[in-house]
Every structure is written in C-alpha cells, then in structure tokens.
Amino acid sequence: MTPAQSNQREFGLLHALAQHLPYFLYTLKQDPDGTFQYLYASENSKKVLGIAPEEVLASSDALLNRIHKDDRERVFATSQQAIGENTAWSQEFRIVKPDGSLVWVEAFDVFEKLPDGSILFHGYALDITNKKLHQEYIQQLAHYDVLTQLPNRTLFTQLLHQQLKISQRENYCLALLFVDLDYFKPVNDSYGHAIGDQVLQEVARRLQLNLRQSDLIARIGGDEFVIALPGFYDHQAAESTALRVADKIRQAVCEPILVQEHRIQIAACIGIALYPQHSQSVDELLRFADQSMYEAKRAGRNRVVMFETNTN
C-alpha cells in the first residue's frame, strides 16, 4: 500500500461524507521543494473529472496536468497568491478529461501550513459545466442576433468604440456602411416570416463573404445591417474601398435568393460615413451613414451614397 493510499484510509469520516456530496473532495500536499502529492481524493473524482481516485493518488500529475493550458498559469499563480495573503482560494477553470472533453470546475481551497514547511490544501471541485453553458447562452442572447448569429447593435457599438480608439492611436481611417434592404417587407407579407428569416440569413451570409476577417458586421434591426471597414492609412483609400465593397455587397444582395420553391429578388441601399473625415463619434458616424442610406432610398433605391457634410 502506498503512503497516499494509507492516508486515504485515514480520512474515514471525510470519505463517508464525500459519498453523499456532488463534489470531488481532496487534500493536496505541497512539499517545500514544490512537488505535489494528493493525500486524499474522493470517489467523485471519476464522476466530476473522469479520473479515478487511484490515479490521482498515484501521481498528482494525473490531475494537475489536465488543467487546461490556457488556465494553468492563472490557477497556480492565484493559489500561491492566496497562500501569501493567508486567504482561502477559489477559481473557475477547465479540466481536459481523458476522453478529450472539457469540464468546467469550481474549485475552493483552504490551506494549512505544516512545521516542516509543507502546505496542505483541503478543498473541493464541483462540475459547473452546465452553469457555464447557460452563462454563455445568456451572453449570446445579450450580444448576438439569434437569427443570423451576427453581433447585435449593443456588441457592434462596443466593438466600434474599441476600433475607433485603435484608429485614433494608429492614425488610421475607417469606413462605416449602413445597409438597408429594399423590397423586403413584401417578402414577409407574401411568403410569411419563416421565408423572410431564411432570406435574412442568406443576406447575412452574402455580406460576410464580401468582407475581410478584420471587418465588423452586425444586424441592428429587422432588415438593417452595419459594417465597419477599419485600417486605412488615408481617407481616399477608405473612401474608394468603401465604395467598392458597398457596390459588391449591393450586387450580391440583388442576386436572386432561392428559398424552397420561391425565387426572391430584393435589393439594398447603402450609406457610408468615414472616420475621421466626417466624424470621430460612434453615434454621429452611425447617424451620418443612416442619413446617407435614406438619401439612397430617396434617389431611387438599390444604390450607394457617400455622406456629404453639407447635407447635415
């Protein structure tokens, strides 16, 4: 019997309690030379982490090395910080199970300093994967359009603020495109909202196909999209590229959309505003691009209009 297995038997009361809890309970020893050894590991290590307690007791690496590589430094650093501050430690992090799947755990430790300089960590780990998935779902609802999976107005505005800060620091120019679909309302009226939703999804796909990975795009209303094209060294390059991209998008939207047995034809009006030529404000850029889009509609639809300061 190994020393760890012998220690495991000595935790009789803790072991009995652990059978009725959803936690993985443990006692981990850190020797003065920095090596680790689990003295106790409850049976729930298998259920929570996919690792048998015998493996955990045989080698601490069986568990510690399964902390996700992106979380590992934070986990160990905050643990050592808690020791230095003489406080309890708690973190949420990912474990890579032996089958390759990820489990989110919430871990909590209190520590005990021994006369020989060793430290005992008494704690638990709880599977919070479902909680994390729920949080991610709520986050998705708060920042992304459910239909197209594009960012919504809230997230786009946040990202645009960040992009303008970068543009100001690097002395870059940026183009903002406001896209509004023409003739979309009759699609919903004639074919129903289910068909209309599929049309919007196809439009979103076509818009993305004509953009760079660094560009920003969002759906901010029923048939309204906004696009930011960042990273230009002068406003002439921003203006010419924006006009070219906008016209490609306009042509792509005009291509017939096939949904079930229906061949649907729509169009788009696109307004453009430039940073910093027209404004350095997110709200004003959105308003100016929106105004230009309405100018395009008044001019006959299915066209692109660049904002002009004398029209404000």
GROMACS .gro file of C-alpha atoms in nm:
model
  312
    1MET     CA    1   0.000   0.000   0.000
    2THR     CA    2   0.141   0.339  -0.100
    3PRO     CA    3   0.165   0.625   0.154
    4ALA     CA    4  -0.107   0.808  -0.036
    5GLN     CA    5  -0.338   0.507  -0.021
    6SER     CA    6  -0.266   0.473   0.351
    7ASN     CA    7  -0.354   0.838   0.400
    8GLN     CA    8  -0.671   0.778   0.203
    9ARG     CA    9  -0.788   0.524   0.462
   10GLU     CA   10  -0.721   0.768   0.744
   11PHE     CA   11  -0.978   1.011   0.604
   12GLY     CA   12  -1.262   0.779   0.706
   13LEU     CA   13  -1.517   1.039   0.817
   14LEU     CA   14  -1.439   1.266   0.523
   15HIS     CA   15  -1.468   0.968   0.289
   16ALA     CA   16  -1.809   0.874   0.430
   17LEU     CA   17  -1.932   1.231   0.392
   18ALA     CA   18  -1.798   1.258   0.039
   19GLN     CA   19  -2.021   0.973  -0.081
   20HIS     CA   20  -2.327   1.196  -0.035
   21LEU     CA   21  -2.195   1.514  -0.194
   22PRO     CA   22  -2.170   1.614  -0.561
   23TYR     CA   23  -1.817   1.744  -0.504
   24PHE     CA   24  -1.478   1.593  -0.563
   25LEU     CA   25  -1.311   1.638  -0.222
   26TYR     CA   26  -0.936   1.631  -0.185
   27THR     CA   27  -0.634   1.707   0.028
   28LEU     CA   28  -0.328   1.805  -0.170
   29LYS     CA   29   0.018   1.837  -0.015
   30GLN     CA   30   0.282   2.073  -0.149
   31ASP     CA   31   0.629   1.986  -0.021
   32PRO     CA   32   0.891   2.257   0.048
   33ASP     CA   33   1.064   2.163  -0.279
   34GLY     CA   34   0.742   2.242  -0.472
   35THR     CA   35   0.635   1.886  -0.551
   36PHE     CA   36   0.270   1.789  -0.508
   37GLN     CA   37   0.102   1.475  -0.376
   38TYR     CA   38  -0.265   1.404  -0.317
   39LEU     CA   39  -0.322   1.257   0.028
   40TYR     CA   40  -0.695   1.217  -0.021
   41ALA     CA   41  -0.915   1.200  -0.331
   42SER     CA   42  -1.284   1.116  -0.306
   43GLU     CA   43  -1.458   0.871  -0.536
   44ASN     CA   44  -1.626   1.159  -0.716
   45SER     CA   45  -1.300   1.237  -0.895
   46LYS     CA   46  -1.417   0.981  -1.151
   47LYS     CA   47  -1.761   1.138  -1.187
   48VAL     CA   48  -1.650   1.500  -1.188
   49LEU     CA   49  -1.317   1.478  -1.369
   50GLY     CA   50  -1.319   1.139  -1.539
   51ILE     CA   51  -1.008   1.037  -1.342
   52ALA     CA   52  -1.014   0.751  -1.092
   53PRO     CA   53  -0.906   0.842  -0.736
   54GLU     CA   54  -0.637   0.572  -0.753
   55GLU     CA   55  -0.475   0.757  -1.044
   56VAL     CA   56  -0.492   1.089  -0.861
   57LEU     CA   57  -0.329   0.938  -0.551
   58ALA     CA   58  -0.061   0.760  -0.751
   59SER     CA   59   0.051   1.081  -0.923
   60SER     CA   60  -0.066   1.438  -0.879
   61ASP     CA   61   0.019   1.495  -1.247
   62ALA     CA   62  -0.276   1.273  -1.341
   63LEU     CA   63  -0.498   1.563  -1.240
   64LEU     CA   64  -0.284   1.878  -1.231
   65ASN     CA   65  -0.153   1.826  -1.583
   66ARG     CA   66  -0.513   1.808  -1.707
   67ILE     CA   67  -0.583   2.169  -1.614
   68HIS     CA   68  -0.643   2.344  -1.947
   69LYS     CA   69  -0.321   2.502  -2.075
   70ASP     CA   70  -0.487   2.844  -2.101
   71ASP     CA   71  -0.598   2.829  -1.736
   72ARG     CA   72  -0.297   2.659  -1.576
   73GLU     CA   73  -0.082   2.965  -1.508
   74ARG     CA   74  -0.374   3.153  -1.352
   75VAL     CA   75  -0.471   2.857  -1.132
   76PHE     CA   76  -0.123   2.812  -0.985
   77ALA     CA   77  -0.049   3.185  -0.957
   78THR     CA   78  -0.370   3.265  -0.769
   79SER     CA   79  -0.318   2.965  -0.542
   80GLN     CA   80   0.028   3.084  -0.442
   81GLN     CA   81  -0.108   3.437  -0.400
   82ALA     CA   82  -0.373   3.307  -0.159
   83ILE     CA   83  -0.103   3.138   0.047
   84GLY     CA   84   0.097   3.459   0.064
   85GLU     CA   85  -0.211   3.658   0.168
   86ASN     CA   86  -0.331   3.388   0.408
   87THR     CA   87  -0.674   3.371   0.246
   88ALA     CA   88  -0.894   3.096   0.104
   89TRP     CA   89  -0.859   3.027  -0.269
   90SER     CA   90  -1.135   2.986  -0.528
   91GLN     CA   91  -1.120   2.969  -0.907
   92GLU     CA   92  -1.322   2.851  -1.206
   93PHE     CA   93  -1.122   2.670  -1.473
   94ARG     CA   94  -1.130   2.389  -1.727
   95ILE     CA   95  -1.011   2.030  -1.696
   96VAL     CA   96  -0.940   1.819  -2.003
   97LYS     CA   97  -1.085   1.476  -1.928
   98PRO     CA   98  -0.909   1.160  -2.051
   99ASP     CA   99  -1.163   1.127  -2.335
  100GLY     CA  100  -1.068   1.476  -2.459
  101SER     CA  101  -1.387   1.651  -2.346
  102LEU     CA  102  -1.377   1.966  -2.133
  103VAL     CA  103  -1.536   2.011  -1.793
  104TRP     CA  104  -1.561   2.345  -1.615
  105VAL     CA  105  -1.497   2.316  -1.242
  106GLU     CA  106  -1.530   2.549  -0.950
  107ALA     CA  107  -1.254   2.474  -0.700
  108PHE     CA  108  -1.220   2.601  -0.344
  109ASP     CA  109  -0.925   2.552  -0.109
  110VAL     CA  110  -0.829   2.636   0.245
  111PHE     CA  111  -0.467   2.567   0.330
  112GLU     CA  112  -0.273   2.452   0.632
  113LYS     CA  113   0.096   2.524   0.685
  114LEU     CA  114   0.292   2.242   0.848
  115PRO     CA  115   0.602   2.281   1.069
  116ASP     CA  116   0.829   2.129   0.803
  117GLY     CA  117   0.726   2.395   0.552
  118SER     CA  118   0.479   2.176   0.366
  119ILE     CA  119   0.134   2.307   0.282
  120LEU     CA  120  -0.190   2.111   0.283
  121PHE     CA  121  -0.471   2.222   0.054
  122HIS     CA  122  -0.812   2.098   0.172
  123GLY     CA  123  -1.075   2.162  -0.089
  124TYR     CA  124  -1.337   2.058  -0.337
  125ALA     CA  125  -1.403   2.073  -0.710
  126LEU     CA  126  -1.757   2.096  -0.847
  127ASP     CA  127  -1.865   2.041  -1.208
  128ILE     CA  128  -2.016   2.373  -1.325
  129THR     CA  129  -2.017   2.297  -1.698
  130ASN     CA  130  -2.395   2.338  -1.729
  131LYS     CA  131  -2.377   2.669  -1.542
  132LYS     CA  132  -2.107   2.791  -1.779
  133LEU     CA  133  -2.303   2.682  -2.086
  134HIS     CA  134  -2.607   2.868  -1.952
  135GLN     CA  135  -2.398   3.180  -1.893
  136GLU     CA  136  -2.260   3.157  -2.246
  137TYR     CA  137  -2.613   3.120  -2.382
  138ILE     CA  138  -2.730   3.429  -2.191
  139GLN     CA  139  -2.422   3.615  -2.315
  140GLN     CA  140  -2.502   3.506  -2.669
  141LEU     CA  141  -2.857   3.637  -2.637
  142ALA     CA  142  -2.732   3.967  -2.497
  143HIS     CA  143  -2.476   4.036  -2.769
  144TYR     CA  144  -2.571   3.837  -3.080
  145ASP     CA  145  -2.864   3.828  -3.316
  146VAL     CA  146  -3.036   3.493  -3.272
  147LEU     CA  147  -3.139   3.464  -3.638
  148THR     CA  148  -2.812   3.543  -3.817
  149GLN     CA  149  -2.564   3.485  -3.530
  150LEU     CA  150  -2.413   3.824  -3.612
  151PRO     CA  151  -2.331   4.074  -3.337
  152ASN     CA  152  -2.627   4.293  -3.240
  153ARG     CA  153  -2.629   4.671  -3.204
  154THR     CA  154  -2.500   4.659  -2.844
  155LEU     CA  155  -2.195   4.449  -2.922
  156PHE     CA  156  -2.126   4.627  -3.252
  157THR     CA  157  -2.127   4.964  -3.077
  158GLN     CA  158  -1.880   4.835  -2.816
  159LEU     CA  159  -1.652   4.691  -3.084
  160LEU     CA  160  -1.673   5.010  -3.292
  161HIS     CA  161  -1.574   5.220  -2.990
  162GLN     CA  162  -1.269   4.995  -2.946
  163GLN     CA  163  -1.186   5.016  -3.315
  164LEU     CA  164  -1.204   5.395  -3.316
  165LYS     CA  165  -0.961   5.406  -3.024
  166ILE     CA  166  -0.720   5.190  -3.224
  167SER     CA  167  -0.771   5.407  -3.532
  168GLN     CA  168  -0.702   5.722  -3.331
  169ARG     CA  169  -0.387   5.573  -3.178
  170GLU     CA  170  -0.253   5.441  -3.509
  171ASN     CA  171  -0.378   5.736  -3.716
  172TYR     CA  172  -0.595   5.507  -3.929
  173CYS     CA  173  -0.914   5.584  -4.119
  174LEU     CA  174  -1.232   5.377  -4.107
  175ALA     CA  175  -1.545   5.346  -4.320
  176LEU     CA  176  -1.890   5.272  -4.179
  177LEU     CA  177  -2.158   5.122  -4.404
  178PHE     CA  178  -2.529   5.125  -4.320
  179VAL     CA  179  -2.717   4.860  -4.523
  180ASP     CA  180  -3.096   4.857  -4.550
  181LEU     CA  181  -3.277   4.604  -4.767
  182ASP     CA  182  -3.520   4.718  -5.037
  183TYR     CA  183  -3.842   4.531  -5.108
  184PHE     CA  184  -3.804   4.305  -4.806
  185LYS     CA  185  -4.141   4.380  -4.643
  186PRO     CA  186  -4.334   4.226  -4.937
  187VAL     CA  187  -4.135   3.905  -4.883
  188ASN     CA  188  -4.276   3.869  -4.531
  189ASP     CA  189  -4.621   3.975  -4.648
  190SER     CA  190  -4.631   3.734  -4.943
  191TYR     CA  191  -4.441   3.431  -4.815
  192GLY     CA  192  -4.450   3.461  -4.436
  193HIS     CA  193  -4.187   3.537  -4.174
  194ALA     CA  194  -4.030   3.191  -4.189
  195ILE     CA  195  -3.930   3.252  -4.552
  196GLY     CA  196  -3.828   3.608  -4.463
  197ASP     CA  197  -3.600   3.477  -4.190
  198GLN     CA  198  -3.423   3.249  -4.438
  199VAL     CA  199  -3.377   3.543  -4.673
  200LEU     CA  200  -3.215   3.744  -4.393
  201GLN     CA  201  -2.984   3.455  -4.312
  202GLU     CA  202  -2.877   3.433  -4.675
  203VAL     CA  203  -2.821   3.809  -4.692
  204ALA     CA  204  -2.603   3.790  -4.379
  205ARG     CA  205  -2.400   3.511  -4.541
  206ARG     CA  206  -2.351   3.712  -4.861
  207LEU     CA  207  -2.244   4.020  -4.670
  208GLN     CA  208  -1.982   3.823  -4.478
  209LEU     CA  209  -1.846   3.669  -4.799
  210ASN     CA  210  -1.758   4.018  -4.922
  211LEU     CA  211  -1.575   4.126  -4.608
  212ARG     CA  212  -1.231   4.075  -4.459
  213GLN     CA  213  -1.184   3.890  -4.133
  214SER     CA  214  -1.086   4.219  -3.968
  215ASP     CA  215  -1.411   4.393  -4.069
  216LEU     CA  216  -1.701   4.428  -3.827
  217ILE     CA  217  -2.060   4.343  -3.916
  218ALA     CA  218  -2.386   4.340  -3.722
  219ARG     CA  219  -2.759   4.310  -3.771
  220ILE     CA  220  -2.912   4.603  -3.584
  221GLY     CA  221  -3.275   4.586  -3.693
  222GLY     CA  222  -3.526   4.385  -3.891
  223ASP     CA  223  -3.358   4.430  -4.231
  224GLU     CA  224  -3.075   4.665  -4.130
  225PHE     CA  225  -2.705   4.578  -4.113
  226VAL     CA  226  -2.399   4.786  -4.031
  227ILE     CA  227  -2.042   4.719  -4.138
  228ALA     CA  228  -1.714   4.879  -4.028
  229LEU     CA  229  -1.410   4.864  -4.255
  230PRO     CA  230  -1.103   4.962  -4.047
  231GLY     CA  231  -0.732   5.002  -4.108
  232PHE     CA  232  -0.687   5.256  -4.391
  233TYR     CA  233  -0.388   5.493  -4.395
  234ASP     CA  234  -0.576   5.783  -4.558
  235HIS     CA  235  -0.935   5.881  -4.623
  236GLN     CA  236  -0.900   5.845  -5.000
  237ALA     CA  237  -0.821   5.475  -4.958
  238ALA     CA  238  -1.105   5.438  -4.706
  239GLU     CA  239  -1.350   5.612  -4.939
  240SER     CA  240  -1.256   5.421  -5.255
  241THR     CA  241  -1.252   5.084  -5.079
  242ALA     CA  242  -1.582   5.154  -4.903
  243LEU     CA  243  -1.749   5.244  -5.234
  244ARG     CA  244  -1.610   4.933  -5.399
  245VAL     CA  245  -1.711   4.699  -5.114
  246ALA     CA  246  -2.054   4.862  -5.086
  247ASP     CA  247  -2.119   4.810  -5.456
  248LYS     CA  248  -2.008   4.446  -5.433
  249ILE     CA  249  -2.249   4.399  -5.144
  250ARG     CA  250  -2.528   4.574  -5.333
  251GLN     CA  251  -2.476   4.344  -5.632
  252ALA     CA  252  -2.458   4.035  -5.409
  253VAL     CA  253  -2.788   4.123  -5.240
  254CYS     CA  254  -2.952   4.174  -5.579
  255GLU     CA  255  -2.874   3.818  -5.688
  256PRO     CA  256  -3.193   3.603  -5.669
  257ILE     CA  257  -3.236   3.417  -5.341
  258LEU     CA  258  -3.383   3.068  -5.369
  259VAL     CA  259  -3.586   2.962  -5.067
  260GLN     CA  260  -3.778   2.637  -5.103
  261GLU     CA  261  -3.964   2.677  -5.436
  262HIS     CA  262  -3.951   3.059  -5.425
  263ARG     CA  263  -3.715   3.279  -5.627
  264ILE     CA  264  -3.693   3.600  -5.429
  265GLN     CA  265  -3.549   3.927  -5.558
  266ILE     CA  266  -3.456   4.209  -5.323
  267ALA     CA  267  -3.207   4.496  -5.329
  268ALA     CA  268  -3.017   4.719  -5.088
  269CYS     CA  269  -2.946   5.083  -5.019
  270ILE     CA  270  -2.613   5.156  -4.854
  271GLY     CA  271  -2.499   5.475  -4.684
  272ILE     CA  272  -2.134   5.540  -4.600
  273ALA     CA  273  -1.965   5.766  -4.343
  274LEU     CA  274  -1.591   5.799  -4.282
  275TYR     CA  275  -1.379   5.834  -3.969
  276PRO     CA  276  -1.230   6.087  -3.903
  277GLN     CA  277  -1.328   6.279  -4.216
  278HIS     CA  278  -1.698   6.301  -4.128
  279SER     CA  279  -1.689   6.245  -3.752
  280GLN     CA  280  -1.489   6.095  -3.466
  281SER     CA  281  -1.803   5.995  -3.277
  282VAL     CA  282  -1.959   5.648  -3.295
  283ASP     CA  283  -2.309   5.790  -3.262
  284GLU     CA  284  -2.254   6.051  -3.532
  285LEU     CA  285  -2.095   5.805  -3.773
  286LEU     CA  286  -2.395   5.576  -3.735
  287ARG     CA  287  -2.633   5.868  -3.782
  288PHE     CA  288  -2.450   6.002  -4.087
  289ALA     CA  289  -2.433   5.660  -4.252
  290ASP     CA  290  -2.803   5.614  -4.175
  291GLN     CA  291  -2.883   5.954  -4.332
  292SER     CA  292  -2.686   5.861  -4.642
  293MET     CA  293  -2.875   5.533  -4.668
  294TYR     CA  294  -3.204   5.727  -4.672
  295GLU     CA  295  -3.060   5.955  -4.939
  296ALA     CA  296  -3.005   5.642  -5.146
  297LYS     CA  297  -3.367   5.537  -5.094
  298ARG     CA  298  -3.495   5.882  -5.195
  299ALA     CA  299  -3.277   5.869  -5.504
  300GLY     CA  300  -3.450   5.553  -5.627
  301ARG     CA  301  -3.324   5.261  -5.415
  302ASN     CA  302  -3.066   4.995  -5.497
  303ARG     CA  303  -2.772   5.233  -5.477
  304VAL     CA  304  -2.481   5.355  -5.265
  305VAL     CA  305  -2.445   5.708  -5.126
  306MET     CA  306  -2.144   5.863  -4.952
  307PHE     CA  307  -2.220   6.110  -4.673
  308GLU     CA  308  -2.157   6.475  -4.756
  309THR     CA  309  -2.106   6.723  -4.472
  310ASN     CA  310  -2.312   6.993  -4.639
  311THR     CA  311  -2.621   6.766  -4.624
  312ASN     CA  312  -2.613   6.753  -4.242
   0.00000   0.00000   0.00000
